[in-house]
Structure formats: C-alpha cells, structure tokens
PDB file of C-alpha atoms in Angstrom:
ATOM      1  CA  MET A   1     127.310 -35.827 -89.995  1.00 89.00           C
ATOM      2  CA  VAL A   2     125.877 -34.186 -86.847  1.00 93.00           C
ATOM      3  CA  ASP A   3     125.656 -30.883 -88.760  1.00 93.00           C
ATOM      4  CA  ARG A   4     123.544 -32.506 -91.445  1.00 96.00           C
ATOM      5  CA  ILE A   5     121.274 -34.270 -88.950  1.00 96.00           C
ATOM      6  CA  PHE A   6     120.475 -31.066 -87.077  1.00 96.00           C
ATOM      7  CA  GLY A   7     120.163 -29.134 -90.337  1.00 96.00           C
ATOM      8  CA  TRP A   8     117.537 -31.585 -91.581  1.00 97.00           C
ATOM      9  CA  LEU A   9     115.830 -31.515 -88.180  1.00 97.00           C
ATOM     10  CA  MET A  10     115.534 -27.754 -88.581  1.00 97.00           C
ATOM     11  CA  VAL A  11     114.025 -28.249 -92.050  1.00 97.00           C
ATOM     12  CA  ALA A  12     111.463 -30.626 -90.521  1.00 97.00           C
ATOM     13  CA  ALA A  13     110.748 -28.157 -87.708  1.00 96.00           C
ATOM     14  CA  ALA A  14     110.213 -25.356 -90.247  1.00 96.00           C
ATOM     15  CA  LEU A  15     107.808 -27.487 -92.253  1.00 96.00           C
ATOM     16  CA  LEU A  16     105.917 -28.534 -89.123  1.00 95.00           C
ATOM     17  CA  HIS A  17     105.778 -24.919 -87.981  1.00 93.00           C
ATOM     18  CA  SER A  18     104.341 -23.862 -91.334  1.00 95.00           C
ATOM     19  CA  TYR A  19     101.774 -26.662 -91.275  1.00 96.00           C
ATOM     20  CA  GLY A  20     100.796 -25.745 -87.710  1.00 93.00           C
ATOM     21  CA  ALA A  21     100.492 -22.092 -88.695  1.00 94.00           C
ATOM     22  CA  TRP A  22      98.216 -23.007 -91.579  1.00 95.00           C
ATOM     23  CA  THR A  23      95.955 -25.187 -89.441  1.00 95.00           C
ATOM     24  CA  ALA A  24      95.788 -22.657 -86.599  1.00 93.00           C
ATOM     25  CA  TYR A  25      95.519 -19.393 -88.559  1.00 94.00           C
ATOM     26  CA  HIS A  26      94.128 -20.223 -92.008  1.00 92.00           C
ATOM     27  CA  SER A  27      91.195 -17.867 -91.439  1.00 95.00           C
ATOM     28  CA  GLN A  28      93.263 -15.137 -89.726  1.00 94.00           C
ATOM     29  CA  HIS A  29      95.282 -13.834 -92.617  1.00 94.00           C
ATOM     30  CA  GLU A  30      97.553 -11.407 -90.756  1.00 93.00           C
ATOM     31  CA  LEU A  31      98.651 -14.012 -88.206  1.00 91.00           C
ATOM     32  CA  LEU A  32      99.002 -16.602 -90.957  1.00 93.00           C
ATOM     33  CA  LEU A  33     101.286 -14.333 -92.976  1.00 95.00           C
ATOM     34  CA  TRP A  34     103.601 -13.650 -90.033  1.00 93.00           C
ATOM     35  CA  SER A  35     103.644 -17.286 -88.947  1.00 93.00           C
ATOM     36  CA  LEU A  36     104.443 -18.500 -92.449  1.00 95.00           C
ATOM     37  CA  ALA A  37     107.141 -15.823 -92.736  1.00 95.00           C
ATOM     38  CA  ALA A  38     108.744 -17.211 -89.572  1.00 94.00           C
ATOM     39  CA  GLY A  39     108.576 -20.721 -91.028  1.00 94.00           C
ATOM     40  CA  LEU A  40     110.214 -19.465 -94.220  1.00 96.00           C
ATOM     41  CA  ALA A  41     112.957 -17.716 -92.245  1.00 96.00           C
ATOM     42  CA  GLU A  42     113.645 -20.926 -90.342  1.00 97.00           C
ATOM     43  CA  PHE A  43     113.671 -22.893 -93.590  1.00 97.00           C
ATOM     44  CA  TYR A  44     116.276 -20.510 -95.060  1.00 97.00           C
ATOM     45  CA  LEU A  45     118.369 -20.749 -91.895  1.00 98.00           C
ATOM     46  CA  ALA A  46     118.233 -24.533 -92.099  1.00 98.00           C
ATOM     47  CA  GLY A  47     119.401 -24.335 -95.710  1.00 97.00           C
ATOM     48  CA  MET A  48     122.312 -22.097 -94.753  1.00 97.00           C
ATOM     49  CA  ASN A  49     123.320 -24.551 -92.036  1.00 97.00           C
ATOM     50  CA  LEU A  50     123.173 -27.459 -94.478  1.00 97.00           C
ATOM     51  CA  ILE A  51     125.349 -25.556 -96.950  1.00 97.00           C
ATOM     52  CA  ARG A  52     127.770 -24.658 -94.132  1.00 95.00           C
ATOM     53  CA  ALA A  53     128.068 -28.351 -93.279  1.00 95.00           C
ATOM     54  CA  GLU A  54     129.375 -28.948 -96.810  1.00 94.00           C
ATOM     55  CA  ARG A  55     131.592 -25.851 -96.977  1.00 92.00           C
ATOM     56  CA  ARG A  56     133.579 -26.344 -93.796  1.00 86.00           C
ATOM     57  CA  HIS A  57     136.214 -23.712 -94.575  1.00 88.00           C
ATOM     58  CA  ASP A  58     133.907 -20.846 -95.588  1.00 92.00           C
ATOM     59  CA  LEU A  59     134.388 -18.240 -92.844  1.00 93.00           C
ATOM     60  CA  SER A  60     131.745 -15.829 -94.158  1.00 93.00           C
ATOM     61  CA  LEU A  61     129.086 -18.542 -94.266  1.00 95.00           C
ATOM     62  CA  ALA A  62     130.040 -19.754 -90.790  1.00 95.00           C
ATOM     63  CA  ARG A  63     129.723 -16.201 -89.427  1.00 95.00           C
ATOM     64  CA  LEU A  64     126.366 -15.767 -91.144  1.00 97.00           C
ATOM     65  CA  CYS A  65     125.129 -19.034 -89.610  1.00 97.00           C
ATOM     66  CA  VAL A  66     126.302 -17.986 -86.145  1.00 97.00           C
ATOM     67  CA  ALA A  67     124.374 -14.713 -86.476  1.00 98.00           C
ATOM     68  CA  GLY A  68     121.293 -16.437 -87.893  1.00 97.00           C
ATOM     69  CA  ASN A  69     121.235 -19.185 -85.283  1.00 98.00           C
ATOM     70  CA  LEU A  70     121.769 -16.711 -82.458  1.00 98.00           C
ATOM     71  CA  THR A  71     118.930 -14.564 -83.758  1.00 97.00           C
ATOM     72  CA  TRP A  72     116.645 -17.590 -84.111  1.00 97.00           C
ATOM     73  CA  LEU A  73     117.534 -18.638 -80.551  1.00 97.00           C
ATOM     74  CA  ILE A  74     116.401 -15.210 -79.330  1.00 97.00           C
ATOM     75  CA  VAL A  75     113.124 -15.670 -81.234  1.00 95.00           C
ATOM     76  CA  VAL A  76     112.636 -19.096 -79.605  1.00 95.00           C
ATOM     77  CA  ILE A  77     113.273 -17.687 -76.120  1.00 95.00           C
ATOM     78  CA  CYS A  78     110.889 -14.772 -76.746  1.00 94.00           C
ATOM     79  CA  PHE A  79     108.241 -17.230 -77.950  1.00 92.00           C
ATOM     80  CA  ALA A  80     108.729 -19.216 -74.745  1.00 94.00           C
ATOM     81  CA  GLY A  81     107.983 -16.044 -72.812  1.00 93.00           C
ATOM     82  CA  LEU A  82     104.830 -15.458 -74.845  1.00 91.00           C
ATOM     83  CA  VAL A  83     103.442 -18.955 -74.295  1.00 88.00           C
ATOM     84  CA  GLY A  84     104.266 -18.723 -70.619  1.00 88.00           C
ATOM     85  CA  HIS A  85     106.686 -21.572 -70.062  1.00 85.00           C
ATOM     86  CA  PHE A  86     109.933 -22.855 -71.455  1.00 86.00           C
ATOM     87  CA  PHE A  87     109.035 -26.543 -71.274  1.00 90.00           C
ATOM     88  CA  GLU A  88     106.459 -26.342 -74.063  1.00 88.00           C
ATOM     89  CA  PRO A  89     107.464 -29.160 -76.494  1.00 90.00           C
ATOM     90  CA  LYS A  90     107.566 -26.769 -79.475  1.00 89.00           C
ATOM     91  CA  VAL A  91     109.938 -24.498 -77.595  1.00 93.00           C
ATOM     92  CA  LEU A  92     112.193 -27.296 -76.351  1.00 95.00           C
ATOM     93  CA  ILE A  93     112.546 -28.864 -79.795  1.00 95.00           C
ATOM     94  CA  GLN A  94     113.410 -25.523 -81.406  1.00 95.00           C
ATOM     95  CA  PHE A  95     115.761 -24.657 -78.539  1.00 97.00           C
ATOM     96  CA  VAL A  96     117.733 -27.918 -78.766  1.00 97.00           C
ATOM     97  CA  ILE A  97     118.035 -27.828 -82.562  1.00 97.00           C
ATOM     98  CA  THR A  98     119.059 -24.177 -82.607  1.00 97.00           C
ATOM     99  CA  CYS A  99     121.578 -24.523 -79.763  1.00 98.00           C
ATOM    100  CA  ALA A 100     123.180 -27.494 -81.506  1.00 98.00           C
ATOM    101  CA  LEU A 101     123.439 -25.615 -84.811  1.00 98.00           C
ATOM    102  CA  LEU A 102     124.731 -22.505 -83.048  1.00 97.00           C
ATOM    103  CA  GLY A 103     127.477 -24.518 -81.374  1.00 97.00           C
ATOM    104  CA  LEU A 104     128.380 -26.276 -84.616  1.00 96.00           C
ATOM    105  CA  SER A 105     128.421 -22.946 -86.466  1.00 96.00           C
ATOM    106  CA  MET A 106     130.682 -21.405 -83.839  1.00 95.00           C
ATOM    107  CA  ARG A 107     133.029 -24.365 -84.120  1.00 94.00           C
ATOM    108  CA  ALA A 108     133.032 -24.003 -87.908  1.00 92.00           C
ATOM    109  CA  ARG A 109     133.695 -20.258 -87.576  1.00 91.00           C
ATOM    110  CA  ASN A 110     136.698 -20.915 -85.354  1.00 90.00           C
ATOM    111  CA  ARG A 111     138.103 -23.506 -87.785  1.00 87.00           C
ATOM    112  CA  SER A 112     137.392 -21.571 -90.996  1.00 73.00           C
ATOM    113  CA  ARG A 113     139.527 -19.272 -93.042  1.00 72.00           C
ATOM    114  CA  PRO A 114     138.517 -16.308 -95.234  1.00 69.00           C
ATOM    115  CA  MET A 115     137.417 -17.220 -98.745  1.00 61.00           C
TER     116      MET A 115
END
C-alpha cells in the first residue's frame, strides 16, 4: 500500500512539475522542452514504481526502479544546488517521495527472484 501511495504521489509531482514548467516557460521553447522532458521522465519512473508495487517478485523491474530512483534523486539534489538551498518546498517534496520509492525498490530488489 505504501508503494502505491508514493507511486501516485510521484505521478502528482510529475504532473505539477509539467504544469509549472508550462506556466513558467511557455514562451521560452528550449527551457520548456527540457522541463517537460524531465516531467515525462518522472512520470515514466512513477509508472515503473507502480508496476513494481504489483509485481513484487520481479527482480529485473526492482533493479530498474532502484537505478531510476537513484538517478532521479541525483537530479533532485543537483536541482537543489541550482536553486541555492535544499529546503525549497519543490526540492523537499521530490526528495521525500524519491527516497521513499528508492528504499521500497531496494527492499523489493532484496526480496525478489529472477524472472
């Protein structure tokens, strides 16, 4: 259940990110493209985590989610450095969601078996 909650929170965060990108950069096409691409990447990662929550014994999917969540966590930390502080609400929300999904993915990886 916790997996699903955080997976859907990541979906919401991806949608909010995409909406924020549109409102902030709708006239700056290059920035808009990259911001929407990041929102799409997060949306796909959320989908993978939601699928992993249903396929608890899929080792390959669990490993893929660990790698994806770890990569997204690095992106979040780099973004925190760009905005100048870690306690920006956008950063904290992304950080908490991603850390939770990373931990849950690692737990699933340790409990899974090869398919």
